mmCIF file of C-alpha atoms and ligand atoms in Angstrom:
data_model
loop_
_atom_site.group_PDB
_atom_site.id
_atom_site.type_symbol
_atom_site.label_atom_id
_atom_site.label_comp_id
_atom_site.label_asym_id
_atom_site.label_seq_id
_atom_site.Cartn_x
_atom_site.Cartn_y
_atom_site.Cartn_z
ATOM 1 C CA MET A 732 -4.493 11.470 28.097
ATOM 2 C CA GLY A 733 -6.982 8.623 28.121
ATOM 3 C CA LEU A 734 -7.986 6.005 25.621
ATOM 4 C CA SER A 735 -11.482 4.645 25.444
ATOM 5 C CA LEU A 736 -11.176 1.249 23.816
ATOM 6 C CA ARG A 737 -14.137 0.018 21.853
ATOM 7 C CA ALA A 738 -12.281 -2.726 20.064
ATOM 8 C CA GLY A 739 -9.446 -4.334 21.950
ATOM 9 C CA MET A 740 -9.912 -7.863 20.708
ATOM 10 C CA MET A 741 -6.781 -8.134 18.664
ATOM 11 C CA GLU A 742 -3.924 -7.665 21.077
ATOM 12 C CA GLY A 743 -1.109 -9.918 19.984
ATOM 13 C CA VAL A 744 -1.856 -9.376 16.297
ATOM 14 C CA LYS A 745 1.133 -7.365 15.335
ATOM 15 C CA ASP A 746 0.165 -5.773 12.040
ATOM 16 C CA ARG A 747 -2.876 -3.689 12.752
ATOM 17 C CA LEU A 748 -4.440 -0.334 12.170
ATOM 18 C CA LEU A 749 -6.376 1.849 14.595
ATOM 19 C CA ARG A 750 -8.758 4.642 13.606
ATOM 20 C CA ALA A 751 -9.445 7.288 16.204
ATOM 21 C CA ILE A 752 -10.755 10.803 16.676
ATOM 22 C CA THR A 753 -9.856 13.332 19.304
ATOM 23 C CA SER A 754 -12.691 13.760 21.777
ATOM 24 C CA ASP A 755 -13.033 17.440 20.822
ATOM 25 C CA GLY A 756 -13.878 16.251 17.298
ATOM 26 C CA CYS A 757 -11.061 18.279 15.717
ATOM 27 C CA TYR A 758 -8.909 15.485 14.274
ATOM 28 C CA ARG A 759 -9.049 12.033 12.893
ATOM 29 C CA ILE A 760 -5.928 9.985 13.580
ATOM 30 C CA VAL A 761 -5.017 6.656 12.001
ATOM 31 C CA VAL A 762 -2.007 4.664 13.192
ATOM 32 C CA CYS A 763 -0.642 1.303 12.159
ATOM 33 C CA ARG A 764 2.173 -1.181 12.520
ATOM 34 C CA THR A 765 3.171 -3.221 9.469
ATOM 35 C CA ASP A 766 6.323 -5.180 10.441
ATOM 36 C CA ARG A 767 5.157 -8.576 9.233
ATOM 37 C CA LEU A 768 3.499 -7.600 5.998
ATOM 38 C CA VAL A 769 6.449 -5.525 4.820
ATOM 39 C CA ALA A 770 8.826 -8.400 5.666
ATOM 40 C CA ASP A 771 6.539 -10.721 3.696
ATOM 41 C CA ALA A 772 6.572 -8.328 0.718
ATOM 42 C CA SER A 773 10.360 -8.012 0.827
ATOM 43 C CA ARG A 774 10.824 -11.792 0.920
ATOM 44 C CA ARG A 775 8.374 -12.446 -1.931
ATOM 45 C CA HIS A 776 10.180 -10.006 -4.208
ATOM 46 C CA ALA A 777 13.742 -10.740 -3.034
ATOM 47 C CA CYS A 778 14.207 -7.039 -2.292
ATOM 48 C CA SER A 779 17.533 -5.327 -1.645
ATOM 49 C CA PRO A 780 17.573 -3.363 1.644
ATOM 50 C CA LEU A 781 16.785 -0.138 -0.269
ATOM 51 C CA ALA A 782 13.913 -1.708 -2.202
ATOM 52 C CA ALA A 783 12.597 -3.261 1.038
ATOM 53 C CA ARG A 784 12.573 0.149 2.750
ATOM 54 C CA ALA A 785 10.869 1.825 -0.211
ATOM 55 C CA LEU A 786 8.220 -0.886 -0.430
ATOM 56 C CA ALA A 787 7.702 -0.809 3.359
ATOM 57 C CA ARG A 788 7.085 2.918 3.247
ATOM 58 C CA ALA A 789 4.725 2.593 0.299
ATOM 59 C CA LEU A 790 2.667 -0.284 1.747
ATOM 60 C CA THR A 791 2.343 1.410 5.132
ATOM 61 C CA ALA A 792 1.402 4.757 3.580
ATOM 62 C CA THR A 793 -1.159 3.019 1.360
ATOM 63 C CA ALA A 794 -2.788 1.299 4.366
ATOM 64 C CA LEU A 795 -3.257 4.726 5.969
ATOM 65 C CA PHE A 796 -4.319 6.435 2.750
ATOM 66 C CA ALA A 797 -7.040 3.837 2.052
ATOM 67 C CA THR A 798 -8.840 4.862 5.260
ATOM 68 C CA THR A 799 -9.678 8.222 3.669
ATOM 69 C CA ASP A 800 -12.095 6.484 1.283
ATOM 70 C CA LYS A 801 -15.203 4.797 2.671
ATOM 71 C CA GLY A 802 -16.788 2.993 -0.252
ATOM 72 C CA TYR A 803 -13.807 1.735 -2.221
ATOM 73 C CA TYR A 804 -13.310 -1.694 -3.727
ATOM 74 C CA ARG A 805 -9.638 -1.250 -4.521
ATOM 75 C CA ILE A 806 -7.145 1.620 -4.269
ATOM 76 C CA GLY A 807 -3.926 1.446 -6.240
ATOM 77 C CA VAL A 808 -0.980 3.816 -5.814
ATOM 78 C CA GLN A 809 1.946 4.091 -8.213
ATOM 79 C CA TRP A 810 5.125 6.061 -7.657
ATOM 80 C CA MET A 811 6.738 6.302 -11.069
ATOM 81 C CA GLY A 812 10.266 7.674 -11.111
ATOM 82 C CA ARG A 813 13.156 8.025 -13.506
ATOM 83 C CA GLY A 814 15.788 6.612 -11.115
ATOM 84 C CA PRO A 815 17.178 3.067 -10.817
ATOM 85 C CA LEU A 816 14.324 1.852 -8.567
ATOM 86 C CA ARG A 817 11.965 2.898 -11.406
ATOM 87 C CA SER A 818 8.626 2.535 -9.646
ATOM 88 C CA ILE A 819 6.653 1.352 -6.629
ATOM 89 C CA HIS A 820 3.179 -0.156 -6.983
ATOM 90 C CA THR A 821 0.793 -0.886 -4.132
ATOM 91 C CA ASP A 822 -2.845 -1.612 -3.711
ATOM 92 C CA ALA A 823 -5.258 -1.899 -0.841
ATOM 93 C CA ARG A 824 -8.554 -3.685 -0.516
ATOM 94 C CA PRO A 825 -11.086 -3.362 2.313
ATOM 95 C CA GLY A 826 -10.280 -5.394 5.419
ATOM 96 C CA GLY A 827 -6.617 -4.379 5.577
ATOM 97 C CA ILE A 828 -5.480 -6.400 2.547
ATOM 98 C CA LEU A 829 -2.362 -5.001 0.907
ATOM 99 C CA ARG A 830 0.062 -5.994 -1.817
ATOM 100 C CA GLY A 831 2.855 -4.291 -3.719
ATOM 101 C CA TYR A 832 6.115 -4.478 -5.625
ATOM 102 C CA VAL A 833 8.913 -2.250 -6.920
ATOM 103 C CA GLY A 834 10.219 -1.807 -10.471
ATOM 104 C CA ASP A 835 13.751 -3.031 -9.699
ATOM 105 C CA PRO A 836 13.970 -4.958 -6.404
ATOM 106 C CA SER A 837 17.762 -5.299 -6.743
ATOM 107 C CA SER A 838 18.296 -1.525 -6.726
ATOM 108 C CA GLU A 839 20.898 -0.525 -4.108
ATOM 109 C CA GLY A 840 21.667 2.683 -2.281
ATOM 110 C CA ALA A 841 20.969 4.704 0.827
ATOM 111 C CA ASP A 842 18.534 7.327 -0.405
ATOM 112 C CA ILE A 843 15.034 6.289 -1.510
ATOM 113 C CA ALA A 844 14.251 9.662 -3.099
ATOM 114 C CA LYS A 845 17.408 9.449 -5.192
ATOM 115 C CA ALA A 846 16.682 5.847 -6.196
ATOM 116 C CA LEU A 847 13.159 6.740 -7.250
ATOM 117 C CA GLY A 848 14.185 9.938 -9.009
ATOM 118 C CA GLY A 849 11.745 12.676 -10.016
ATOM 119 C CA GLY A 850 8.465 11.531 -11.500
ATOM 120 C CA LEU A 851 4.767 11.130 -10.875
ATOM 121 C CA ILE A 852 2.421 9.679 -8.299
ATOM 122 C CA ALA A 853 -0.828 8.174 -9.551
ATOM 123 C CA VAL A 854 -3.800 7.080 -7.457
ATOM 124 C CA ILE A 855 -6.392 4.782 -9.003
ATOM 125 C CA ARG A 856 -9.642 4.181 -7.153
ATOM 126 C CA GLN A 857 -12.149 1.531 -8.047
ATOM 127 C CA ASP A 858 -15.524 1.716 -6.313
ATOM 128 C CA GLN A 859 -17.953 -1.105 -5.581
ATOM 129 C CA ALA A 860 -19.767 -0.482 -8.876
ATOM 130 C CA GLY A 861 -16.519 -0.993 -10.799
ATOM 131 C CA THR A 862 -16.016 2.674 -11.725
ATOM 132 C CA PHE A 863 -12.400 3.824 -11.954
ATOM 133 C CA THR A 864 -11.098 7.301 -11.135
ATOM 134 C CA GLN A 865 -7.485 8.314 -11.465
ATOM 135 C CA GLY A 866 -5.476 11.282 -10.244
ATOM 136 C CA THR A 867 -1.866 12.089 -11.077
ATOM 137 C CA LEU A 868 0.590 14.603 -9.607
ATOM 138 C CA PRO A 869 4.343 15.183 -9.702
ATOM 139 C CA LEU A 870 6.149 13.469 -6.797
ATOM 140 C CA SER A 871 6.614 16.068 -4.061
ATOM 141 C CA SER A 872 9.888 14.711 -2.655
ATOM 142 C CA GLY A 873 10.322 11.105 -3.768
ATOM 143 C CA ASN A 874 10.258 10.071 -0.109
ATOM 144 C CA VAL A 875 7.144 7.975 -0.754
ATOM 145 C CA ASP A 876 5.096 8.856 2.355
ATOM 146 C CA GLU A 877 5.528 12.578 1.728
ATOM 147 C CA ASP A 878 4.410 12.060 -1.864
ATOM 148 C CA LEU A 879 1.158 10.489 -0.741
ATOM 149 C CA GLU A 880 0.722 13.244 1.854
ATOM 150 C CA GLY A 881 1.242 15.780 -0.928
ATOM 151 C CA TYR A 882 -1.368 13.998 -3.021
ATOM 152 C CA LEU A 883 -3.934 14.197 -0.196
ATOM 153 C CA CYS A 884 -3.230 17.874 0.378
ATOM 154 C CA ARG A 885 -3.081 19.023 -3.218
ATOM 155 C CA SER A 886 -5.213 16.710 -5.301
ATOM 156 C CA GLU A 887 -7.864 15.828 -2.748
ATOM 157 C CA GLN A 888 -7.695 19.144 -0.853
ATOM 158 C CA ILE A 889 -7.542 17.415 2.535
ATOM 159 C CA PRO A 890 -4.924 18.941 4.849
ATOM 160 C CA SER A 891 -3.049 15.923 6.106
ATOM 161 C CA ARG A 892 0.076 14.739 7.815
ATOM 162 C CA LEU A 893 1.113 11.247 6.756
ATOM 163 C CA ARG A 894 4.339 9.707 8.062
ATOM 164 C CA VAL A 895 5.980 6.311 8.052
ATOM 165 C CA VAL A 896 8.869 5.619 10.440
ATOM 166 C CA MET A 897 11.016 2.511 10.586
ATOM 167 C CA ASP A 898 13.847 0.879 12.468
ATOM 168 C CA CYS A 899 16.179 -1.195 10.327
ATOM 169 C CA ASP A 900 18.600 -4.043 10.971
ATOM 170 C CA ALA A 901 22.350 -3.812 10.338
ATOM 171 C CA GLU A 902 21.819 -4.471 6.617
ATOM 172 C CA GLY A 903 19.275 -1.668 6.358
ATOM 173 C CA ARG A 904 16.176 -3.865 6.107
ATOM 174 C CA PRO A 905 13.082 -2.650 7.924
ATOM 175 C CA GLU A 906 12.397 -4.503 11.168
ATOM 176 C CA GLN A 907 9.826 -2.293 12.853
ATOM 177 C CA VAL A 908 7.550 -0.103 10.799
ATOM 178 C CA ALA A 909 4.883 2.330 11.987
ATOM 179 C CA GLY A 910 2.692 4.851 10.226
ATOM 180 C CA VAL A 911 0.533 7.800 11.244
ATOM 181 C CA LEU A 912 -2.068 9.843 9.397
ATOM 182 C CA VAL A 913 -3.612 12.954 10.980
ATOM 183 C CA GLN A 914 -6.320 15.063 9.385
ATOM 184 C CA PRO A 915 -8.287 17.958 10.817
ATOM 185 C CA LEU A 916 -12.023 17.270 10.626
ATOM 186 C CA PRO A 917 -14.241 19.797 8.844
ATOM 187 C CA GLY A 918 -15.346 22.620 11.117
ATOM 188 C CA GLY A 919 -12.630 21.900 13.700
ATOM 189 C CA ALA A 920 -9.884 24.298 14.638
ATOM 190 C CA GLY A 921 -7.229 21.834 13.605
ATOM 191 C CA GLU A 922 -5.512 23.185 10.530
ATOM 192 C CA ALA A 923 -3.145 25.553 12.346
ATOM 193 C CA LEU A 924 -1.462 22.593 13.988
ATOM 194 C CA LEU A 925 -0.272 21.333 10.623
ATOM 195 C CA GLY A 926 1.711 24.519 10.004
ATOM 196 C CA ASP A 927 5.440 25.027 10.498
ATOM 197 C CA ARG A 928 5.084 25.901 14.172
ATOM 198 C CA GLY A 929 2.155 23.642 15.003
ATOM 199 C CA GLY A 930 2.235 20.467 17.076
ATOM 200 C CA LEU A 931 1.964 18.438 13.893
ATOM 201 C CA SER A 932 4.714 20.122 11.931
ATOM 202 C CA ARG A 933 6.845 17.654 10.002
ATOM 203 C CA GLU A 934 9.806 18.062 12.343
ATOM 204 C CA LEU A 935 7.887 17.635 15.578
ATOM 205 C CA LEU A 936 5.976 14.636 14.295
ATOM 206 C CA ALA A 937 9.168 12.985 13.089
ATOM 207 C CA ARG A 938 10.746 13.525 16.504
ATOM 208 C CA SER A 939 7.819 12.202 18.520
ATOM 209 C CA LEU A 940 7.157 8.987 16.570
ATOM 210 C CA ARG A 941 9.061 5.782 17.146
ATOM 211 C CA ALA A 942 8.770 2.679 15.022
ATOM 212 C CA ASP A 943 8.858 0.318 18.010
ATOM 213 C CA GLN A 944 5.739 1.746 19.630
ATOM 214 C CA ALA A 945 2.443 -0.129 19.740
ATOM 215 C CA PRO A 946 -0.408 1.552 17.838
ATOM 216 C CA GLU A 947 -1.944 2.737 21.148
ATOM 217 C CA GLU A 948 1.347 4.376 22.111
ATOM 218 C CA LEU A 949 1.625 6.012 18.709
ATOM 219 C CA LEU A 950 -1.853 7.467 19.193
ATOM 220 C CA GLU A 951 -0.751 8.970 22.491
ATOM 221 C CA GLN A 952 2.348 10.486 20.901
ATOM 222 C CA VAL A 953 0.673 12.227 17.981
ATOM 223 C CA LEU A 954 -1.318 14.752 19.982
ATOM 224 C CA PRO A 955 -0.184 14.203 23.573
ATOM 225 C CA SER A 956 -2.446 16.882 25.014
ATOM 226 C CA GLU A 957 -5.631 15.469 23.460
ATOM 227 C CA GLN A 958 -8.082 12.849 24.636
ATOM 228 C CA VAL A 959 -8.385 10.223 21.893
ATOM 229 C CA ASN A 960 -11.234 7.783 21.246
ATOM 230 C CA ILE A 961 -10.485 4.644 19.252
ATOM 231 C CA LEU A 962 -13.241 3.970 16.744
ATOM 232 C CA SER A 963 -12.072 0.756 15.159
ATOM 233 C CA GLU A 964 -9.220 -1.670 14.864
ATOM 234 C CA GLU A 965 -8.359 -3.988 12.007
ATOM 235 C CA PRO A 966 -5.592 -6.443 11.134
ATOM 236 C CA LEU A 967 -3.362 -5.744 8.136
ATOM 237 C CA ALA A 968 -1.849 -8.424 5.913
ATOM 238 C CA PHE A 969 -0.087 -8.927 2.611
ATOM 239 C CA SER A 970 -2.405 -10.893 0.347
ATOM 240 C CA CYS A 971 -2.876 -11.142 -3.386
ATOM 241 C CA ALA A 972 -5.994 -11.837 -5.437
ATOM 242 C CA CYS A 973 -4.175 -13.913 -8.048
ATOM 243 C CA ASN A 974 -5.016 -17.591 -8.667
ATOM 244 C CA GLN A 975 -4.703 -20.207 -11.403
ATOM 245 C CA ASP A 976 -8.074 -19.331 -12.915
ATOM 246 C CA ARG A 977 -7.220 -15.631 -13.276
ATOM 247 C CA VAL A 978 -3.832 -16.486 -14.723
ATOM 248 C CA GLU A 979 -5.482 -18.745 -17.333
ATOM 249 C CA ARG A 980 -7.926 -15.994 -18.263
ATOM 250 C CA GLY A 981 -4.942 -13.680 -18.737
ATOM 251 C CA VAL A 982 -3.111 -16.238 -20.883
ATOM 252 C CA ALA A 983 -6.243 -16.703 -23.036
ATOM 253 C CA MET A 984 -5.939 -13.044 -23.998
ATOM 254 C CA LEU A 985 -2.826 -13.931 -26.025
ATOM 255 C CA GLY A 986 -5.372 -15.168 -28.580
ATOM 256 C CA ARG A 987 -5.966 -18.408 -30.441
ATOM 257 C CA ASP A 988 -3.098 -18.150 -32.922
ATOM 258 C CA GLU A 989 -0.453 -17.447 -30.305
ATOM 259 C CA LEU A 990 -1.750 -20.287 -28.109
ATOM 260 C CA LEU A 991 -1.726 -22.727 -31.060
ATOM 261 C CA GLU A 992 1.867 -21.761 -31.768
ATOM 262 C CA MET A 993 2.861 -22.485 -28.161
ATOM 263 C CA ILE A 994 1.036 -25.829 -28.261
ATOM 264 C CA ALA A 995 2.789 -26.767 -31.522
ATOM 265 C CA GLU A 996 6.138 -26.037 -29.868
ATOM 266 C CA GLY A 997 5.156 -28.022 -26.783
ATOM 267 C CA GLN A 998 5.678 -24.891 -24.714
ATOM 268 C CA SER A 999 3.760 -24.277 -21.484
ATOM 269 C CA ALA A 1000 2.915 -20.743 -20.357
ATOM 270 C CA GLU A 1001 4.865 -19.501 -17.338
ATOM 271 C CA VAL A 1002 3.462 -16.495 -15.574
ATOM 272 C CA ARG A 1003 4.740 -14.637 -12.532
ATOM 273 C CA CYS A 1004 2.339 -12.387 -10.611
ATOM 274 C CA ASP A 1005 3.928 -8.926 -10.431
ATOM 275 C CA PHE A 1006 2.176 -8.118 -7.193
ATOM 276 C CA CYS A 1007 3.087 -11.131 -5.054
ATOM 277 C CA GLY A 1008 5.840 -12.948 -6.959
ATOM 278 C CA GLU A 1009 3.856 -16.212 -7.162
ATOM 279 C CA ASP A 1010 4.805 -18.402 -10.157
ATOM 280 C CA TYR A 1011 2.124 -20.097 -12.248
ATOM 281 C CA VAL A 1012 2.362 -22.618 -15.051
ATOM 282 C CA VAL A 1013 -0.317 -23.356 -17.647
ATOM 283 C CA PRO A 1014 0.785 -26.678 -19.203
ATOM 284 C CA VAL A 1015 0.176 -27.564 -22.848
ATOM 285 C CA GLU A 1016 -3.047 -29.447 -21.940
ATOM 286 C CA GLY A 1017 -4.283 -26.294 -20.223
ATOM 287 C CA LEU A 1018 -3.462 -24.253 -23.333
ATOM 288 C CA CYS A 1019 -5.430 -26.736 -25.467
ATOM 289 C CA LYS A 1020 -8.398 -26.288 -23.140
ATOM 290 C CA LEU A 1021 -8.138 -22.498 -23.499
ATOM 291 C CA VAL A 1022 -8.108 -22.811 -27.307
ATOM 292 C CA ASP A 1023 -11.223 -25.020 -27.139
ATOM 293 C CA GLU A 1024 -12.961 -22.435 -24.984
ATOM 294 C CA LEU A 1025 -11.979 -19.608 -27.333
ATOM 295 C CA GLU A 1026 -13.310 -21.554 -30.331
ATOM 296 C CA GLU A 1027 -16.502 -22.396 -28.486
ATOM 297 C CA SER A 1028 -17.174 -18.777 -27.578
ATOM 298 C CA ARG A 1029 -16.420 -17.760 -31.150
ATOM 299 C CA GLY A 1030 -18.893 -20.364 -32.458
ATOM 300 C CA ASN A 1031 -21.675 -19.051 -30.213
HETATM 301 ZN ZN1 ZN B 2390 -0.378 -12.382 -6.951
#
């Protein structure tokens, strides 16, 4: 098999995503490595090994999933379960920007599906014009990547194979994390390969993928008999859109009376960003400024 590299500028950047198609035009393949960003996410949220693995799977699957949408502004995915982990939330923005958190980062155990419990997966897309669309389905297995694969197949009617594989340290924290998404292109002869006996059956794919492989190696493993052309390459990183200004706008929504009460008690507002774990403080002077602004806008 041969690779024709059109973008090889980012060797040495560990977290990255490659988009490719087979030269016969039958499949699109997306592969990625996410070691650093999932470690960053786990550290920010002080995750238990189980929560770290669940979040790693979700962030990696979301990075792959986002490539199925060309004109998006933001894609959010929520796995909402009834188990002790409660939920997983991720979102992706163009340029490989990802963030996420879990409902209970201290949740322990060996089995992610059990920790998540039965529930729903929701996908929220926001396009450049600010329009939201949402789809919801029952979780197919609770294994996170399989749930998103199920969503692509059932809700979006795109036959897909989406897998995340990881190697963990002795504690069970992810060290090396890789993901693969394969989809037959319209008009190609690809769909048979996704079946139970095909080259992309769940079992065969799971056996052929290794978390320590570079994205180029992963590409070679997915369909070893096919010539693959890389179309693009992009870095992936954990990054959040929160900042002091946004936090203050959020605090202002408490309303004038609530803010005045906090000011009277000499109490500053402390806010933690769910997505990245960053702590913000709006001191009493800041609250006074917010009240002034609210009164000004009311006067106008
Ligand atoms: Zn944040």
